[in-house]
Amino acid sequence: MKEQENIIHISNLEIGYPIKGNINNTLFNNINLAGSSGELIALVGKNGIGKSTLLRNISGLQEPLKGQINYFGKLKNSYSRTDFARMVSFVSTEIVNVNNLSVFDLVSLGRFPHTNWLGKLKPEDVNRTARALEMVGMSSFSRKHINEISDGERQRVMIARTLAQDSKIIVLDEPTAFLDLPNKYEIIHLLNKLSKEENKTIIFSTHDLNIAIQEADKIWLMLEDKIAEGAPEDLILNETFNRIFEKSNLKFDKLKGDFKMQKSHHRKIGIYGDGPHFVWTKKALERLNFMVVKENESGQYIKIEKENNLCKWTLIEDKNIKEFSSIYDLSIHLKLQLKN
Amino acid sequence: MLSKRQYFFLWILLSFILIVLFIFDIILGSVRLPFFDVLKIIFTGQTDHPEYATIIYKFRIPKALTALFAGFALSVSGLQMQTVFKNPLAGPYVLGISAGASLGVALLVMGLSTFTVVSQVGVLGNWTIVLAAWMCSGLILFLILAVSMRVKDIMTILILGIMFGSATSAVVSILQYFSNESMLKAFIVWTMGSLGGVSLAQLKVLIPSVVIGLLLTFLLIKALNAMMVGENYAKSMGLNVRSSRFLIFLSTSLLAGSITAFCGPIGFIGIAVPHIARMVFKTANHKILLPGTMIFGGIVLLFSDIISQLPGYDKTLPINSITALVGIPIVIWIIIRNQKITAV
């Protein structure tokens, strides 16, 4: 256990950019965090709070303004450039788009800190590159060019490059930013798998909170005044998540594990029904600023009736009864009503 | 990606073309030399016509060697700049090297005309022009190197290089405005470039400079491969980005600076040839791209030189116009072929 704690340890770190002389543009200070081996860590926080800067500091691309980052108990300066690269690898948000660059050549660049001055690939380096491609499921793409593959495939290749670099710590800046939903899930799931099977410490920043909650072992949550860390579940239960977007109308839904826009409700409406039809009808009504209440608390209510595969929505208002065959028709009617 | 056998075949083919063009460059010229006499002189050193030997040793071979090495140097430095700046339109002169050289020559040629009565450029001699060009491009080099050690962002360096270039061009314009006609013509002729003006003695300086520059570049293959995916990635893989950048600029300046000093600013080779090599070798790996670019550079410049001396006539066209006329269609073709020229 003790050894585990020592992979990465950040204490009293101040990050930002030096402006002139001793004046600094500090983005965040007093950062204290830790990461263990085999851990997938998600860095979460709103735009502009300093996630990328923190990651650049961790991966050695930028110097901390104050404080220190310990890698295996030692500071960056006590490692040579090459040794440091063998310990920490990095995937940035920059899209690598080089003409004629083959997937294999890109991934084999990861062997950079392991090869001689000419960068000659020994059989071991070729094997490691091939294995890295295999681990991310991209073996069959090896001879393709990097600008002929999709964004999701490219992200896998970039991850394979870090695996070829064979570093204990992998840092990724928003690896899911350009991806569609299935790819987002797959990439993060892949990172989870790699952290466990290869025993790596993987740190990534993301805005996809629900995916992070499902897959990450630990969350580093950047709030306005401090960084909170803990298992995603802990942060949900102690209501820390609610503080990310303090100044907006977003509220964290503890049961669903996702954010929801807080709206001011104007009118009340009741719904009779059950199952998915009830849930989605409720969502649609909430979008229209209705507050869904129990059966008889309002004069207006909707009855959902299912016959075979068909479904109809009946709007009952005092003595007026109207039937609709879709939620869309219902919402158009309600919108018109709201206007009058 | 091509297979190993395809690469092998390409290397053999290109080397063969290079050698053939080199020999043709010696044979063809204002004075027609018989094919077999030339081969005999080159390979055995003996001939029944001593005047042929004189032409070959004093003029044709130095010129062909100059074309060969200028082709190597300019194309390789162009490749380096395209990789470092991740910009397909970068070339050996983006750092302001040719502008620096032309400032040196302009100061010498036209500056002198305002102070002295010397009206013949010939009096100054070739060496003086070379030294002036070298000194001023060296000055620009040191400015760029000093800046590159302090500035983090590579794009800033690119912009500063262009600014330095524009500033020196402005000074050159002022000099041109105040100089007399003969000096102006001497300067203009220099800017058109010439491969024929390099003597054997000068080759003894030019070739070692280019060889050192090329050796330096070959030592930087690993660094260039890392820099091509961006400086952040290069740094995260353990490359010392600043010192690599310094060495790359140093070798580019040595290559492009020496050629510009001796031959004048020869354009387009440096921009166009790396693209030809990329297209033929279908790789971004500098281990293949660098020798490939080098060999294509030699081929294109030898070819341009053969055309420029208009075989059969006693006139020679300015080499700069020929490289431009050969280079421009290639660049246009590249742009149209892959509509989106992304980073190299």
XYZ file of C-alpha atoms in Angstrom:
684
model
C 0.000 0.000 0.000
C 2.770 2.392 0.926
C 4.516 1.922 -2.388
C 1.260 2.591 -4.211
C 0.931 6.013 -2.697
C 4.194 7.182 -4.097
C 3.579 7.217 -7.857
C 2.584 10.835 -8.089
C 2.256 13.262 -5.252
C 1.438 16.933 -5.708
C 1.897 19.281 -2.800
C 1.228 23.009 -2.419
C 1.391 23.418 -6.166
C 0.746 26.790 -7.739
C 0.114 26.798 -11.480
C -0.167 29.531 -14.064
C 2.048 31.629 -16.266
C 4.878 33.946 -15.360
C 4.268 37.400 -16.811
C 7.283 39.532 -15.961
C 9.945 39.303 -13.315
C 8.277 38.092 -10.161
C 4.732 38.756 -11.255
C 2.755 35.660 -12.057
C -0.624 35.060 -13.547
C -1.747 32.407 -11.105
C -4.563 30.159 -12.253
C -4.771 27.967 -9.220
C -2.811 27.506 -6.052
C -2.473 25.230 -3.080
C -3.056 22.074 -5.087
C -2.574 18.876 -3.105
C -3.285 15.619 -4.886
C -2.046 12.077 -5.128
C -2.271 9.223 -7.573
C -1.539 5.529 -7.113
C -0.656 2.785 -9.519
C -3.453 1.136 -11.462
C -5.651 4.167 -10.946
C -7.710 5.941 -13.583
C -8.053 9.547 -12.490
C -10.477 12.013 -14.085
C -9.726 15.714 -13.783
C -12.969 17.650 -13.842
C -13.729 21.345 -13.686
C -15.271 24.135 -15.680
C -13.674 25.767 -18.701
C -10.689 28.006 -18.039
C -10.138 26.898 -14.474
C -6.695 25.475 -15.279
C -7.172 21.799 -16.084
C -4.837 21.860 -19.093
C -2.246 23.867 -17.206
C -2.289 21.389 -14.350
C -1.856 18.511 -16.797
C 0.988 20.339 -18.575
C 2.665 20.791 -15.201
C 2.270 17.128 -14.358
C 3.640 16.006 -17.715
C 6.645 18.290 -17.397
C 5.798 20.612 -20.297
C 5.516 23.570 -17.994
C 7.231 24.495 -14.766
C 5.170 24.952 -11.597
C 5.172 28.481 -10.182
C 5.440 27.112 -6.655
C 5.170 23.838 -4.809
C 6.236 20.475 -6.050
C 5.258 17.358 -7.918
C 6.887 14.143 -6.794
C 7.167 11.245 -9.179
C 8.037 8.026 -7.331
C 9.138 10.202 -4.452
C 11.481 12.391 -6.471
C 11.173 15.738 -8.235
C 11.279 16.077 -12.009
C 14.698 17.707 -11.885
C 16.259 14.609 -10.410
C 15.449 12.675 -13.572
C 17.135 13.088 -16.951
C 14.933 14.155 -19.864
C 14.936 10.590 -21.174
C 14.211 8.991 -17.824
C 11.380 11.426 -17.263
C 9.914 10.555 -20.679
C 10.098 6.895 -19.760
C 8.016 7.716 -16.692
C 5.393 10.197 -17.946
C 3.791 10.340 -21.394
C 1.325 12.878 -22.693
C -1.527 13.183 -25.186
C -2.554 16.769 -25.880
C -5.682 18.187 -27.489
C -3.650 19.067 -30.606
C -4.671 16.896 -33.512
C -1.635 15.354 -35.141
C -2.238 15.744 -38.847
C 0.893 15.001 -40.807
C 0.682 13.929 -44.431
C 1.960 10.445 -45.194
C 2.629 9.632 -41.551
C 1.762 5.976 -41.052
C 0.077 4.757 -37.886
C 3.009 2.464 -37.210
C 5.556 5.269 -37.577
C 3.558 7.504 -35.241
C 3.208 4.844 -32.559
C 6.863 3.852 -32.893
C 7.766 7.485 -32.111
C 6.741 6.501 -28.599
C 9.954 4.463 -28.498
C 11.837 7.781 -28.711
C 13.274 7.710 -25.169
C 14.260 4.057 -25.597
C 16.140 4.178 -28.912
C 19.650 5.297 -29.791
C 20.685 8.670 -31.247
C 19.516 7.689 -34.732
C 16.172 6.434 -33.456
C 16.861 2.982 -34.853
C 14.086 0.535 -34.012
C 15.457 -2.727 -32.663
C 13.290 -5.877 -32.846
C 12.183 -5.191 -29.267
C 11.006 -1.702 -30.234
C 9.088 -3.076 -33.198
C 7.470 -5.673 -30.937
C 6.544 -3.098 -28.330
C 5.006 -0.882 -31.010
C 3.007 -3.777 -32.399
C 1.854 -4.775 -28.915
C 0.796 -1.186 -28.168
C -1.336 -1.175 -31.312
C -2.790 -4.517 -30.322
C -3.722 -3.272 -26.844
C -5.853 -0.475 -28.310
C -7.283 -2.753 -30.986
C -5.640 -0.968 -33.923
C -3.296 -3.661 -35.234
C -4.970 -3.807 -38.619
C -4.438 -0.037 -39.105
C -0.670 -0.181 -38.779
C 0.097 0.682 -42.411
C -2.656 3.293 -42.829
C -1.831 6.972 -42.848
C -2.755 9.042 -39.841
C -4.987 11.438 -41.783
C -6.977 8.615 -43.351
C -8.512 7.404 -40.088
C -11.384 8.702 -37.970
C -11.033 10.862 -34.862
C -11.823 7.940 -32.567
C -9.251 5.748 -34.284
C -6.673 8.529 -34.138
C -7.228 8.906 -30.394
C -6.608 5.174 -29.960
C -3.408 5.522 -31.952
C -2.295 8.414 -29.748
C -2.948 6.225 -26.709
C -0.969 3.409 -28.325
C 1.921 5.845 -28.711
C 1.965 6.424 -24.946
C 1.885 2.660 -24.415
C 4.877 2.282 -26.735
C 6.599 4.958 -24.675
C 6.106 2.498 -21.827
C 5.634 5.091 -19.124
C 4.106 4.368 -15.746
C 2.089 7.577 -15.816
C -0.055 8.604 -18.790
C -1.556 12.088 -18.968
C -4.299 12.898 -21.485
C -5.834 16.326 -22.068
C -9.498 15.896 -23.005
C -9.116 12.631 -24.903
C -12.841 12.531 -25.628
C -13.297 16.105 -26.842
C -13.916 15.451 -30.543
C -15.586 12.072 -30.249
C -19.153 10.868 -30.647
C -20.893 9.208 -27.723
C -19.974 5.540 -28.380
C -16.347 6.536 -28.970
C -16.276 8.597 -25.762
C -17.397 5.566 -23.777
C -15.030 3.229 -25.564
C -11.973 5.434 -25.113
C -12.555 5.953 -21.403
C -13.359 2.291 -20.958
C -10.109 1.464 -22.753
C -8.219 3.761 -20.379
C -9.837 2.023 -17.429
C -8.840 -1.369 -18.817
C -5.255 -0.242 -19.434
C -4.914 1.222 -15.954
C -5.901 -2.137 -14.471
C -4.256 -4.597 -16.858
C -1.021 -2.671 -17.377
C -1.005 -1.211 -13.881
C -0.622 2.378 -15.133
C -1.594 5.610 -13.467
C -3.728 7.372 -16.061
C -4.812 10.963 -15.554
C -7.224 12.584 -18.004
C -9.307 15.730 -18.082
C -12.867 15.615 -19.320
C -16.207 17.346 -19.480
C -18.098 14.075 -19.799
C -18.931 13.785 -16.157
C -21.257 10.798 -16.318
C -18.648 8.724 -18.158
C -15.982 9.783 -15.682
C -18.227 8.799 -12.790
C -18.748 5.352 -14.274
C -15.150 4.558 -15.155
C -12.739 6.579 -13.028
C -11.298 5.277 -9.779
C -10.741 8.760 -8.541
C -11.857 12.224 -9.458
C -9.827 15.388 -9.079
C -12.472 18.052 -8.957
C -11.345 21.631 -9.558
C -13.683 24.007 -7.730
C -13.434 27.773 -7.499
C -11.336 27.768 -4.346
C -9.945 24.266 -3.951
C -9.402 20.887 -5.525
C -11.398 18.036 -4.082
C -10.321 14.462 -4.622
C -11.983 11.165 -3.965
C -13.885 8.288 -5.494
C -16.675 9.656 -7.730
C -19.248 8.108 -5.404
C -17.806 9.925 -2.379
C -17.957 13.236 -4.169
C -21.566 12.596 -5.147
C -22.656 11.638 -1.654
C -20.942 14.550 0.076
C -22.445 16.942 -2.471
C -19.110 18.244 -3.737
C -20.234 17.845 -7.336
C -22.910 20.428 -6.815
C -20.205 23.022 -6.384
C -18.597 22.740 -9.837
C -21.000 25.056 -11.556
C -21.958 27.020 -8.465
C -22.859 30.196 -10.301
C -25.054 28.619 -12.953
C -28.470 27.008 -12.785
C -27.050 23.514 -13.132
C -27.775 21.223 -10.254
C -26.323 17.774 -9.756
C -28.873 14.986 -9.608
C -27.544 12.624 -6.948
C -29.616 9.670 -8.051
C -28.960 9.943 -11.749
C -25.323 11.031 -11.519
C -25.800 13.844 -13.982
C -26.431 17.558 -14.135
C -29.775 19.090 -14.756
C -30.772 22.635 -15.623
C -32.629 24.231 -12.757
C -35.699 26.051 -14.077
C -38.326 28.204 -12.578
C -41.660 26.504 -13.033
C -44.669 28.479 -13.982
C -47.553 26.075 -14.130
C -48.446 22.780 -12.623
C -49.613 19.741 -14.504
C -50.412 16.160 -13.563
C -49.611 12.961 -15.432
C -51.356 9.585 -15.222
C -49.225 6.802 -16.592
C -46.170 4.684 -16.027
C -43.005 3.264 -17.567
C -40.818 5.030 -20.142
C -43.809 6.880 -21.564
C -44.325 8.549 -18.227
C -40.620 9.449 -17.869
C -40.277 10.991 -21.298
C -43.586 12.808 -21.197
C -42.455 14.311 -17.920
C -39.152 15.409 -19.474
C -40.957 17.073 -22.359
C -43.281 18.925 -20.032
C -40.427 20.088 -17.844
C -38.738 21.484 -20.919
C -41.845 23.596 -21.391
C -41.438 24.904 -17.834
C -44.255 22.855 -16.377
C -43.929 21.464 -12.933
C -45.105 17.899 -12.826
C -47.189 17.296 -9.695
C -49.236 14.548 -8.179
C -52.538 13.630 -9.798
C -55.079 16.067 -8.490
C -52.950 19.018 -7.475
C -53.726 20.914 -10.625
C -56.722 21.421 -12.820
C -54.796 20.230 -15.844
C -53.568 16.703 -16.340
C -52.470 14.269 -18.995
C -53.523 10.669 -19.298
C -51.251 8.266 -21.123
C -52.988 5.262 -22.586
C -51.412 2.414 -24.461
C -53.217 0.130 -26.858
C -51.135 -2.511 -28.568
C -48.183 -0.594 -29.949
C -49.977 2.684 -30.195
C -50.066 5.285 -27.520
C -52.210 8.323 -27.055
C -51.969 11.309 -24.772
C -55.180 12.829 -23.507
C -55.079 16.331 -22.134
C -57.850 16.939 -19.655
C -58.585 20.450 -18.551
C -61.770 21.004 -16.594
C -64.183 19.778 -19.175
C -62.022 20.153 -22.270
C -60.609 16.903 -23.550
C -58.044 16.716 -26.343
C -56.234 13.699 -27.733
C -52.736 13.612 -29.216
C -50.875 10.843 -30.997
C -47.357 12.080 -30.141
C -45.534 14.101 -27.497
C -44.619 16.562 -30.223
C -48.272 17.348 -31.024
C -49.028 17.629 -27.331
C -46.174 20.036 -26.740
C -47.189 22.218 -29.687
C -50.670 22.513 -28.235
C -49.307 23.357 -24.779
C -46.926 25.941 -26.218
C -49.779 27.709 -27.976
C -51.711 27.664 -24.754
C -48.818 29.193 -22.856
C -48.653 32.063 -25.315
C -52.303 33.004 -24.929
C 4.040 3.099 -46.983
C 6.071 1.276 -49.599
C 7.611 -2.134 -49.158
C 11.340 -2.611 -48.633
C 11.774 -3.900 -52.163
C 10.016 -0.839 -53.599
C 12.301 1.450 -51.619
C 15.351 -0.429 -52.814
C 14.196 -0.158 -56.413
C 13.535 3.577 -55.998
C 16.983 4.230 -54.544
C 18.678 2.427 -57.442
C 16.538 4.228 -60.009
C 17.041 7.680 -58.518
C 20.785 7.228 -58.089
C 20.998 6.165 -61.707
C 19.049 9.242 -62.871
C 21.259 11.445 -60.717
C 24.458 10.049 -62.222
C 23.141 10.291 -65.776
C 22.061 13.911 -65.261
C 25.422 14.728 -63.702
C 27.223 13.393 -66.766
C 24.841 15.157 -69.140
C 25.363 18.392 -67.244
C 29.063 18.058 -68.023
C 28.572 17.124 -71.656
C 25.946 19.693 -72.601
C 26.795 23.359 -72.781
C 27.683 26.220 -75.029
C 30.576 24.303 -76.548
C 29.497 20.891 -77.751
C 31.750 18.137 -76.442
C 31.716 14.647 -77.901
C 30.062 12.160 -75.572
C 32.814 9.542 -75.538
C 35.625 12.078 -75.116
C 33.892 13.390 -72.026
C 33.442 9.915 -70.559
C 37.061 9.160 -71.303
C 38.244 12.317 -69.572
C 36.034 11.753 -66.547
C 36.875 8.107 -66.053
C 40.496 7.844 -67.276
C 41.752 11.401 -67.151
C 43.355 11.033 -70.575
C 42.398 12.709 -73.821
C 43.632 13.628 -77.262
C 42.049 17.074 -76.939
C 43.594 19.018 -74.050
C 41.175 21.907 -74.660
C 38.288 19.579 -73.798
C 40.004 18.646 -70.551
C 40.407 22.325 -69.681
C 36.712 23.031 -70.327
C 35.674 20.007 -68.322
C 37.943 20.520 -65.331
C 37.751 24.271 -65.130
C 34.150 24.892 -65.992
C 31.858 21.942 -66.454
C 32.781 19.816 -63.450
C 32.779 22.725 -60.973
C 29.407 23.794 -62.314
C 27.918 20.302 -62.170
C 29.274 19.819 -58.640
C 27.863 23.189 -57.622
C 24.467 22.218 -59.045
C 24.602 18.875 -57.260
C 25.541 20.279 -53.870
C 23.252 23.288 -54.171
C 20.428 20.861 -54.923
C 21.297 18.759 -51.882
C 21.668 21.745 -49.581
C 18.623 23.771 -50.586
C 16.181 20.861 -50.660
C 17.370 19.450 -47.328
C 17.209 22.817 -45.600
C 13.743 23.317 -47.079
C 12.618 19.979 -45.669
C 13.947 20.897 -42.236
C 12.118 24.205 -42.207
C 8.844 22.592 -43.333
C 9.131 20.048 -40.545
C 10.121 22.479 -37.820
C 7.500 25.068 -38.718
C 4.915 22.418 -39.621
C 4.200 24.512 -42.678
C 4.207 23.157 -46.235
C 5.180 26.525 -47.694
C 8.248 27.058 -45.549
C 11.596 26.934 -47.312
C 15.281 27.495 -46.662
C 14.827 31.253 -46.775
C 12.055 31.676 -44.186
C 14.648 32.520 -41.578
C 15.712 35.518 -43.639
C 18.979 33.990 -44.764
C 18.760 34.958 -48.419
C 17.577 38.421 -47.472
C 20.626 38.726 -45.228
C 22.916 37.568 -47.999
C 21.413 39.966 -50.488
C 21.853 42.805 -48.004
C 25.533 41.917 -47.778
C 25.945 41.882 -51.518
C 23.926 45.033 -51.972
C 25.995 46.850 -49.360
C 29.159 45.745 -51.084
C 28.176 46.308 -54.690
C 26.049 49.395 -54.408
C 27.377 50.836 -51.204
C 30.821 51.002 -52.764
C 29.535 52.860 -55.786
C 28.475 55.768 -53.619
C 31.843 56.105 -51.939
C 34.438 55.174 -54.499
C 35.207 55.517 -58.115
C 35.283 51.771 -58.618
C 32.906 51.165 -61.458
C 33.790 47.612 -62.300
C 32.364 44.888 -60.119
C 34.957 42.516 -61.515
C 37.560 44.359 -59.522
C 35.868 43.284 -56.328
C 36.261 39.676 -57.284
C 34.131 36.721 -56.499
C 35.493 36.146 -53.048
C 34.537 39.590 -51.833
C 30.933 39.057 -52.828
C 30.887 35.633 -51.222
C 32.305 36.990 -47.986
C 29.869 39.878 -47.903
C 26.927 37.558 -48.477
C 28.162 35.105 -45.898
C 28.802 37.713 -43.257
C 25.388 39.269 -43.533
C 23.487 35.988 -43.632
C 25.583 34.933 -40.646
C 24.453 38.059 -38.838
C 20.817 37.227 -39.531
C 21.504 33.675 -38.396
C 22.795 34.864 -35.033
C 19.786 37.114 -34.595
C 17.459 34.192 -35.306
C 19.376 31.811 -33.064
C 19.403 34.324 -30.234
C 15.682 34.823 -30.629
C 14.985 31.088 -30.901
C 16.643 30.436 -27.564
C 14.355 32.922 -25.857
C 11.091 32.608 -27.727
C 8.944 29.606 -26.917
C 6.468 29.672 -29.756
C 7.779 28.452 -33.086
C 5.307 30.633 -35.003
C 6.803 33.719 -33.407
C 10.154 32.736 -34.850
C 8.600 32.268 -38.281
C 7.062 35.723 -38.152
C 10.307 37.271 -36.882
C 12.209 35.569 -39.716
C 9.824 37.086 -42.234
C 10.136 40.486 -40.530
C 13.951 40.347 -40.607
C 13.702 39.425 -44.272
C 11.382 42.313 -45.063
C 13.528 44.774 -43.147
C 16.684 43.796 -45.039
C 14.794 43.932 -48.335
C 13.743 47.462 -47.473
C 17.352 48.478 -46.860
C 18.344 46.804 -50.137
C 15.661 48.848 -51.936
C 17.077 52.063 -50.533
C 20.553 51.071 -51.675
C 19.212 50.230 -55.106
C 17.536 53.601 -55.345
C 20.805 55.461 -54.762
C 23.131 53.290 -56.801
C 24.256 53.773 -60.376
C 23.198 51.677 -63.311
C 26.155 49.372 -63.648
C 26.146 48.555 -59.955
C 22.420 47.995 -60.064
C 22.837 45.564 -62.921
C 25.631 43.735 -61.141
C 23.356 43.307 -58.127
C 20.341 42.233 -60.170
C 22.458 39.646 -61.959
C 23.576 38.301 -58.591
C 19.933 37.928 -57.437
C 19.212 35.833 -60.516
C 21.544 33.166 -59.225
C 24.336 31.428 -61.017
C 25.885 28.028 -60.740
C 28.670 28.772 -63.180
C 30.523 31.391 -61.177
C 31.976 29.043 -58.587
C 35.646 28.289 -59.139
C 37.447 25.120 -58.151
C 39.098 26.971 -55.294
C 35.715 28.133 -54.029
C 34.332 24.623 -54.302
C 36.923 23.634 -51.733
C 35.065 25.872 -49.288
C 31.536 25.314 -50.547
C 31.543 21.515 -50.573
C 32.899 21.043 -47.028
C 30.367 23.594 -45.689
C 27.529 21.725 -47.339
C 28.855 18.349 -46.197
C 29.063 19.552 -42.596
C 25.528 20.937 -42.833
C 24.250 17.665 -44.258
C 26.033 15.585 -41.607
C 24.466 17.744 -38.933
C 21.053 17.166 -40.481
C 21.562 13.415 -40.562
C 22.378 13.530 -36.853
C 19.057 15.325 -36.355
C 16.833 12.733 -38.051
C 15.454 11.467 -34.763
C 14.756 14.989 -33.551
C 13.070 15.937 -36.837
C 10.807 12.895 -36.599
C 9.740 13.956 -33.125
C 9.324 17.646 -34.037
C 7.043 16.766 -36.935
C 4.224 15.815 -34.545
C 4.585 19.103 -32.674
C 6.953 20.521 -30.103
C 4.763 19.548 -27.148
C 4.847 15.903 -28.123
C 8.552 16.106 -28.921
C 9.223 17.494 -25.469
C 7.020 14.920 -23.769
C 9.016 12.176 -25.480
C 12.245 13.463 -23.988
C 13.596 15.682 -26.775
C 15.502 18.796 -25.830
C 13.413 20.979 -28.105
C 15.428 24.177 -27.780
C 18.813 22.709 -28.501
C 17.415 20.602 -31.357
C 15.821 23.693 -32.832
C 19.141 25.526 -32.458
C 21.018 22.781 -34.304
C 18.400 22.580 -37.049
C 18.613 26.335 -37.631
C 22.380 26.122 -37.577
C 22.496 23.435 -40.249
C 19.858 25.181 -42.357
C 21.830 28.395 -42.221
C 25.044 26.635 -43.083
C 23.407 24.903 -46.038
C 21.284 27.693 -47.420
C 23.722 30.418 -46.386
C 26.711 28.883 -48.171
C 24.770 28.238 -51.353
C 23.305 31.729 -51.355
C 26.728 33.245 -50.794
C 28.282 31.429 -53.743
C 25.360 31.086 -56.155
C 22.919 33.821 -55.185
C 19.403 33.194 -53.932
C 18.176 30.146 -55.855
C 14.455 29.820 -55.244
C 11.784 27.142 -55.295
C 14.077 24.099 -54.985
C 13.805 24.277 -51.221
C 10.012 24.519 -51.191
C 9.117 22.176 -54.044
C 11.566 19.283 -53.735
C 10.535 18.039 -50.256
C 6.982 17.746 -51.575
C 8.158 15.657 -54.525
C 10.013 13.357 -52.147
C 6.957 13.026 -49.896
C 4.771 12.180 -52.824
C 7.141 9.571 -54.257
C 8.235 7.910 -51.033
C 4.797 8.189 -49.356
C 6.281 8.510 -45.917
C 6.839 11.148 -43.273
C 9.775 9.324 -41.686
C 12.869 11.473 -42.094
C 15.095 8.427 -42.206
C 13.769 7.922 -45.733
C 12.506 11.407 -46.492
C 15.825 13.133 -45.850
C 18.028 11.128 -48.256
C 15.068 11.052 -50.654
C 14.741 14.830 -50.615
C 18.479 15.192 -51.024
C 18.647 12.992 -54.098
C 15.622 14.685 -55.685
C 17.198 18.071 -54.959
C 20.297 17.031 -56.890
C 18.190 15.705 -59.755
C 15.982 18.797 -60.052
C 18.821 21.298 -59.909
C 21.012 19.377 -62.379
C 17.998 19.153 -64.695
C 17.315 22.887 -64.319
C 20.965 23.632 -65.020
C 20.946 21.546 -68.203
C 17.893 23.442 -69.433
C 19.287 26.829 -68.415
C 22.379 26.518 -70.583
C 20.228 25.883 -73.631
C 22.235 23.034 -75.150
C 23.520 24.021 -78.562
C 23.386 27.796 -77.974
C 26.017 30.007 -76.469
C 23.588 31.779 -74.159
C 22.749 30.792 -70.569
C 19.460 31.624 -68.882
C 19.432 32.735 -65.239
C 19.121 29.593 -63.108
C 16.595 31.251 -60.795
C 14.078 31.610 -63.603
C 14.479 27.969 -64.562
C 14.091 26.626 -61.020
C 11.000 28.806 -60.655
C 9.556 27.589 -63.941
C 10.276 23.983 -62.959
C 9.199 24.495 -59.342
C 5.988 26.482 -59.754
C 4.071 23.809 -61.723
C 5.067 21.285 -59.072
C 3.834 23.468 -56.235
C 0.588 24.202 -58.074
C 0.102 20.527 -58.801
C 0.605 19.674 -55.138
C -1.888 22.300 -54.009
C -4.528 21.142 -56.450
C -3.870 17.462 -55.827
C -4.442 17.572 -52.106
C -6.817 20.456 -51.759
C -6.138 20.668 -48.074
C -2.440 20.948 -47.556
C -2.352 20.375 -43.855
C 0.765 20.369 -41.761
C 3.512 18.675 -43.731
